[in-house]
PDB file of C-alpha atoms in Angstrom:
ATOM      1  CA  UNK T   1      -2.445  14.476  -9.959  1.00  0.00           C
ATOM      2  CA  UNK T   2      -1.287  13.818  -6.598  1.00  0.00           C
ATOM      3  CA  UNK T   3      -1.429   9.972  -6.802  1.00  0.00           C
ATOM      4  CA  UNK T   4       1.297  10.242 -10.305  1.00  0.00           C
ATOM      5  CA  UNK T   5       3.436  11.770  -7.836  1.00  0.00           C
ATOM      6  CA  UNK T   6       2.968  10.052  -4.063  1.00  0.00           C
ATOM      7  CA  UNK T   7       5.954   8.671  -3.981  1.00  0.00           C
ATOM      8  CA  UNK T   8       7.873  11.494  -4.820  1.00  0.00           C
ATOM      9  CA  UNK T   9       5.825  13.814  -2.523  1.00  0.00           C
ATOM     10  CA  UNK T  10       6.740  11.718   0.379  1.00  0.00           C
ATOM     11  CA  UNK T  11      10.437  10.985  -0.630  1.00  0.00           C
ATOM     12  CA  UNK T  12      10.725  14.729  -0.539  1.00  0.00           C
ATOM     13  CA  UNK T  13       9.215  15.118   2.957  1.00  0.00           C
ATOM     14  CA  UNK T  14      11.435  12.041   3.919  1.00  0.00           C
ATOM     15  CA  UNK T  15      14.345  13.979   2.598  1.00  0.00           C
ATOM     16  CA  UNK T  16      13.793  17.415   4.318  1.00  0.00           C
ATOM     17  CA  UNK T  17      12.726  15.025   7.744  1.00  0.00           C
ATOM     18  CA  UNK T  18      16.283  14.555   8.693  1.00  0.00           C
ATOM     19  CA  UNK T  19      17.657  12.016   6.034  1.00  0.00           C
ATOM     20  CA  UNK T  20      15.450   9.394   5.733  1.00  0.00           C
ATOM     21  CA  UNK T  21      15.934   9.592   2.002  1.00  0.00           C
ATOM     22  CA  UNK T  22      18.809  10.941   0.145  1.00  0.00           C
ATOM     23  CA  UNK T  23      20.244  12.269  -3.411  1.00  0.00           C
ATOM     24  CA  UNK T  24      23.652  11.931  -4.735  1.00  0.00           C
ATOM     25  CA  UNK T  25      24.483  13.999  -7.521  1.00  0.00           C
ATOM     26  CA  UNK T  26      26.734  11.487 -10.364  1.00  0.00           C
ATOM     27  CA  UNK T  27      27.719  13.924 -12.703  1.00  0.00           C
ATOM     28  CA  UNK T  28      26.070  17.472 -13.695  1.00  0.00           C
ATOM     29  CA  UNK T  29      22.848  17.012 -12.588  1.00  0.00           C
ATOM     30  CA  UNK T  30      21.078  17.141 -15.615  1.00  0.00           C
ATOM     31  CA  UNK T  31      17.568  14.690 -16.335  1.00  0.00           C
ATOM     32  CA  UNK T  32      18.586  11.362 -14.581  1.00  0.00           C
ATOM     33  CA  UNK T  33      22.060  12.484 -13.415  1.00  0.00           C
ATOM     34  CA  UNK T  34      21.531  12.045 -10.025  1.00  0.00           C
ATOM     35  CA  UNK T  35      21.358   8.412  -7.787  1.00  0.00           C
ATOM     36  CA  UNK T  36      18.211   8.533  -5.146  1.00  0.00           C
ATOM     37  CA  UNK T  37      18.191   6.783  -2.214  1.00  0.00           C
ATOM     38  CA  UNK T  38      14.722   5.997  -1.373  1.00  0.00           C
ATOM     39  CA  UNK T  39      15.107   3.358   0.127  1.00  0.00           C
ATOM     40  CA  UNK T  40      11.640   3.540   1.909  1.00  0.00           C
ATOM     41  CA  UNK T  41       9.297   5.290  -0.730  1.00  0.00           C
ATOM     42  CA  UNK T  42      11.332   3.674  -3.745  1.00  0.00           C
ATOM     43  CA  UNK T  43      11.290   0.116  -2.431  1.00  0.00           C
ATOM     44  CA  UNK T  44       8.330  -2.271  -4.278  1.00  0.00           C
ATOM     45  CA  UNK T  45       7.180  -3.079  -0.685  1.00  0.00           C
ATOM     46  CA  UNK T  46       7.536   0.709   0.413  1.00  0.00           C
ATOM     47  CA  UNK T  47       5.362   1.919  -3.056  1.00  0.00           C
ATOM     48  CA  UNK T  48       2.889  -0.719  -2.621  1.00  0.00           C
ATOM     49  CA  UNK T  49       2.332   0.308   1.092  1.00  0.00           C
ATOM     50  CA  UNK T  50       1.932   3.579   0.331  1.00  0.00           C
ATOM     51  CA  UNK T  51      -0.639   3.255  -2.932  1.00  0.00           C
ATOM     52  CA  UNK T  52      -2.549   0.761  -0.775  1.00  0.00           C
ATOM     53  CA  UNK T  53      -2.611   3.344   1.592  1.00  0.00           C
ATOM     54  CA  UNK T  54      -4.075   6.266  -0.514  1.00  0.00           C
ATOM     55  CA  UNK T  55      -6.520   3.304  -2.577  1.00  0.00           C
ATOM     56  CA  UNK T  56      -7.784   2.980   0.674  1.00  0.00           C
ATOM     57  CA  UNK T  57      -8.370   6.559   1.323  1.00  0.00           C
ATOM     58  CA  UNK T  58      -9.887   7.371  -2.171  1.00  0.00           C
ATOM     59  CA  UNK T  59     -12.229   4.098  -1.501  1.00  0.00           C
ATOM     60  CA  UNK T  60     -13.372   5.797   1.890  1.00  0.00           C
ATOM     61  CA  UNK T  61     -13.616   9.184   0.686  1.00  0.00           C
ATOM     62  CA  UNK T  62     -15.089   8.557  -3.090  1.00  0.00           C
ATOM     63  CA  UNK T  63     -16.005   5.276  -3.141  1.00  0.00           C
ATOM     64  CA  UNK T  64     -13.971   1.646  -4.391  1.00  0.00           C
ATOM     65  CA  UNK T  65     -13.737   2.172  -8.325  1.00  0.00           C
ATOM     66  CA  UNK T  66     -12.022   5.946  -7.636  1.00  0.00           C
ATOM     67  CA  UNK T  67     -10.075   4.223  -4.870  1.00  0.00           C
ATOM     68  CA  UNK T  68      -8.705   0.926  -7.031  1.00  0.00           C
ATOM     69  CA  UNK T  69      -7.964   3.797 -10.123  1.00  0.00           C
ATOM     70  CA  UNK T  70      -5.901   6.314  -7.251  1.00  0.00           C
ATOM     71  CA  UNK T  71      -4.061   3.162  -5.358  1.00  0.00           C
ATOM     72  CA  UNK T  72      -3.009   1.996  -9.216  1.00  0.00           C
ATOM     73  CA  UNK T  73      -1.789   5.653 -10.496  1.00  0.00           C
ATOM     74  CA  UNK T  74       0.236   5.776  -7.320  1.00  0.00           C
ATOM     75  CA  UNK T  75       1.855   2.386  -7.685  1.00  0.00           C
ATOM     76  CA  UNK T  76       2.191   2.929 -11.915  1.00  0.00           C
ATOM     77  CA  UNK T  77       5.009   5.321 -10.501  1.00  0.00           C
ATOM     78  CA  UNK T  78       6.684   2.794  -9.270  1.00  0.00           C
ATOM     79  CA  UNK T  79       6.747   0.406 -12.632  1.00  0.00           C
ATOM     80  CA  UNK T  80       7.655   3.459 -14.689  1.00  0.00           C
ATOM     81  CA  UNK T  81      10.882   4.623 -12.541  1.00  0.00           C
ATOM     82  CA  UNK T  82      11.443   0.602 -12.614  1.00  0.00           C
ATOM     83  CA  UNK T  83      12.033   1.729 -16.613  1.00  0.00           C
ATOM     84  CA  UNK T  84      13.890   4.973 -16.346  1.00  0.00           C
ATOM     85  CA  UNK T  85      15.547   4.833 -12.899  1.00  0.00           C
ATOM     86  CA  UNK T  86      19.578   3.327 -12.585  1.00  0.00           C
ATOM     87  CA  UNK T  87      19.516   0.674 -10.610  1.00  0.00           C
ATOM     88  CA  UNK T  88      18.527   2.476  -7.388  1.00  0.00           C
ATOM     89  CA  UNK T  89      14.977   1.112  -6.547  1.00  0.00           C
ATOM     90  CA  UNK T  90      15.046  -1.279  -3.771  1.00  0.00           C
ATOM     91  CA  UNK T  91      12.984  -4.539  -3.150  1.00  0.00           C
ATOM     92  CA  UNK T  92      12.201  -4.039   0.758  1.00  0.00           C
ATOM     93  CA  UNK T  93      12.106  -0.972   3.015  1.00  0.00           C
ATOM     94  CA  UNK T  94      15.550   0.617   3.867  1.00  0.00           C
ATOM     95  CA  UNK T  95      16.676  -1.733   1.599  1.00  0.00           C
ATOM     96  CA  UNK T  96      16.359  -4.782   4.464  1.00  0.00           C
ATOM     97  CA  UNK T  97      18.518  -7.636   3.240  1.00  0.00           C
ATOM     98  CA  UNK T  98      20.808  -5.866   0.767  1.00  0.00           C
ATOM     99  CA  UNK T  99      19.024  -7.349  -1.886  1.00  0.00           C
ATOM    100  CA  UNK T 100      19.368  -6.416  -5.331  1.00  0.00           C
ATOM    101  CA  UNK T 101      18.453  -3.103  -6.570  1.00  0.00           C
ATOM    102  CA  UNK T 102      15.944  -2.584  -8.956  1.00  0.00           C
ATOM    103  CA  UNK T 103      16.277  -0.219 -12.245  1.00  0.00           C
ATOM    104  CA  UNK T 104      16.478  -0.644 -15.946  1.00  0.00           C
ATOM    105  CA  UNK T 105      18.286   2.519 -16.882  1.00  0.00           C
ATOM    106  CA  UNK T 106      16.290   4.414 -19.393  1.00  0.00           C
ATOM    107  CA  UNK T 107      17.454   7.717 -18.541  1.00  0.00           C
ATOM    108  CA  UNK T 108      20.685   6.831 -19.593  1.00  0.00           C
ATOM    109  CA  UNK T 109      19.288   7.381 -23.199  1.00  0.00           C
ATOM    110  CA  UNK T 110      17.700  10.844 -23.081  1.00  0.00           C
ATOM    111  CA  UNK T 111      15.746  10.949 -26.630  1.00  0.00           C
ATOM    112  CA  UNK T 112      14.089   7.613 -25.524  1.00  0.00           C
ATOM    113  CA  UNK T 113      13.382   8.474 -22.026  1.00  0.00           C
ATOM    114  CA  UNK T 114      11.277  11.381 -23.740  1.00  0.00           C
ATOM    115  CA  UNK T 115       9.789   9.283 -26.123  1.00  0.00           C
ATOM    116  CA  UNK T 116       8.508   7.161 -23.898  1.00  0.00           C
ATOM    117  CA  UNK T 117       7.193   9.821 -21.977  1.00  0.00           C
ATOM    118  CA  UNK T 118       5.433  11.495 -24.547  1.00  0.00           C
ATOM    119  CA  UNK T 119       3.956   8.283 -25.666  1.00  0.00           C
ATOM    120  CA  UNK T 120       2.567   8.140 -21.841  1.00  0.00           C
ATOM    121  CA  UNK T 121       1.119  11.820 -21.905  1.00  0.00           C
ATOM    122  CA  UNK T 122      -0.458  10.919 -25.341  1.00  0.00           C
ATOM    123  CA  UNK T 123      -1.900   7.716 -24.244  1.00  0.00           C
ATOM    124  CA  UNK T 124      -3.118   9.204 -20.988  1.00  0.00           C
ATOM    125  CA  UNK T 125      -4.458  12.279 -22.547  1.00  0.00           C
ATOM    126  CA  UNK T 126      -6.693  10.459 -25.075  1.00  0.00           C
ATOM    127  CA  UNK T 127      -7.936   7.800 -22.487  1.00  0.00           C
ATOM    128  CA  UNK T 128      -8.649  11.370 -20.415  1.00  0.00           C
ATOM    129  CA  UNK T 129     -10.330  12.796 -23.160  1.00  0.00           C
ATOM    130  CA  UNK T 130     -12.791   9.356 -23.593  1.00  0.00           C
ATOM    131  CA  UNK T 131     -13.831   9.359 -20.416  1.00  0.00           C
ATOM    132  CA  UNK T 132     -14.769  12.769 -20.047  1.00  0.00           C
ATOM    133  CA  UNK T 133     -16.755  12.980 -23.847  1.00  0.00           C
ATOM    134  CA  UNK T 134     -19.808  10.984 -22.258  1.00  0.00           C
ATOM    135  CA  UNK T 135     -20.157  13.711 -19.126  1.00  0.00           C
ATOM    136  CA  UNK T 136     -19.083  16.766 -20.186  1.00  0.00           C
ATOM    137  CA  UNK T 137     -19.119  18.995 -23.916  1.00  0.00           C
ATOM    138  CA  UNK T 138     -15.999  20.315 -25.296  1.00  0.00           C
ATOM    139  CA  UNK T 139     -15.714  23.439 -24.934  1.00  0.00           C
ATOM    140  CA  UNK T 140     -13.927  26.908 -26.258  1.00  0.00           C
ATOM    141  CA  UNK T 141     -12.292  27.089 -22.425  1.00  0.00           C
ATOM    142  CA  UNK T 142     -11.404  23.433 -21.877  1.00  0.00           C
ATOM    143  CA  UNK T 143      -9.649  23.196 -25.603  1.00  0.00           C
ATOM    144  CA  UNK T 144      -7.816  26.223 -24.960  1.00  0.00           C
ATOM    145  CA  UNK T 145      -6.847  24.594 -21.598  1.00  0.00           C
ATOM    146  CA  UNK T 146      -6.303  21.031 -22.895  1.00  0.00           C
ATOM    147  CA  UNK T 147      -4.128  23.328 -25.521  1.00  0.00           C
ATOM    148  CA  UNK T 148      -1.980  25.209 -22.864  1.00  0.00           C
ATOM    149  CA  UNK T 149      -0.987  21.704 -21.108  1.00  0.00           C
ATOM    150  CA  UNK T 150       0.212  19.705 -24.445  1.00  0.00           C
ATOM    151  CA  UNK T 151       2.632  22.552 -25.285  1.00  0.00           C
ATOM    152  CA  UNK T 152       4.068  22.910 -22.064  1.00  0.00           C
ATOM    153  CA  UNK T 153       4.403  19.084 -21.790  1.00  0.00           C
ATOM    154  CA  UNK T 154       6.177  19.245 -25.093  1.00  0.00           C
ATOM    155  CA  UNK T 155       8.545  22.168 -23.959  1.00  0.00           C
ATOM    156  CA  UNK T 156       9.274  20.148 -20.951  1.00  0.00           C
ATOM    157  CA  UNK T 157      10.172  16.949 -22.688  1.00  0.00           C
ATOM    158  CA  UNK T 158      11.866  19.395 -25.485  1.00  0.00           C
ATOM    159  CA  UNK T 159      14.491  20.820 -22.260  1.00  0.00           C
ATOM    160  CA  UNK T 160      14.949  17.257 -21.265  1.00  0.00           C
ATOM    161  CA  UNK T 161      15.965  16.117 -24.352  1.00  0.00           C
ATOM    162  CA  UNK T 162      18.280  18.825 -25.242  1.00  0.00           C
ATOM    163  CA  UNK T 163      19.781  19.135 -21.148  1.00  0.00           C
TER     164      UNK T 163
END
């Protein structure tokens, strides 16, 4: 869970750290109203430090398969903000040479920001679910659990649509 959100974990840090990142608000605030400025975490270079960083970690600690599957989540948040993000994503740290900046602007469209969302919790769900079928039974408690998490993921993508 941790590795779907590194970069965000850090940007926050960054942020309460003094300023290293930023937010500007654009209009009310609601789902994708707001313009980051993480210009460090956000940048390709900056995302692909920091998922080679925690690969490298989950190799020591758990071996190279777990640590090539955590440094890829971690840097699959960068290609999905590429999607949903204004263009706000730098190429290079602190945004070194005023290139560019990166975003295609999704969450301008709500309803298919959530879509595409959904279509990502349903796809990762299921390739969950397969992996798990060969090692472990279903069971009463993990149904009831796998349950709990669907509906709240669907409330959640439910607010976004309607905010």
């Amino acid at each position: 869970m941790l590795g779907t959100q590194l970069l965000d974990v850090v940007f926050v840090v960054l942020l309460l750290a003094g300023g290293v990142e930023s937010l500007t608000s654009v209009t009310g605030g609601t789902y994708g109203e707001a313009l980051i400025h993480a210009y460090w975490t956000h940048s390709l270079i900056g995302a692909a430090v920091l998922s080679l960083g925690y690969g490298a970690f989950g190799a020591w600690r758990w071996g190279r398969s777990a640590g090539l599957v955590l440094g890829s989540v971690a840097f699959s948040h960068w290609l999905l903000d590429l999607l949903v993000h204004r263009a706000d994503l730098p190429i290079l740290p602190g945004n070194a040479g005023d290139l560019p900046l990166l975003g295609l602007g999704l969450w301008r469209t709500p309803w298919a920001s959530a879509a595409v969302e959904l279509a990502l919790v349903l796809v990762g769900a299921v390739a969950y679910a397969r992996s798990i079928r060969a090692r472990a039974p279903l069971t009463r408690r993990s149904a009831i659990a796998a349950a709990t998490m669907a509906v709240a993921l669907a409330a959640e993508l439910a607010v976004d649509i309607l905010t």
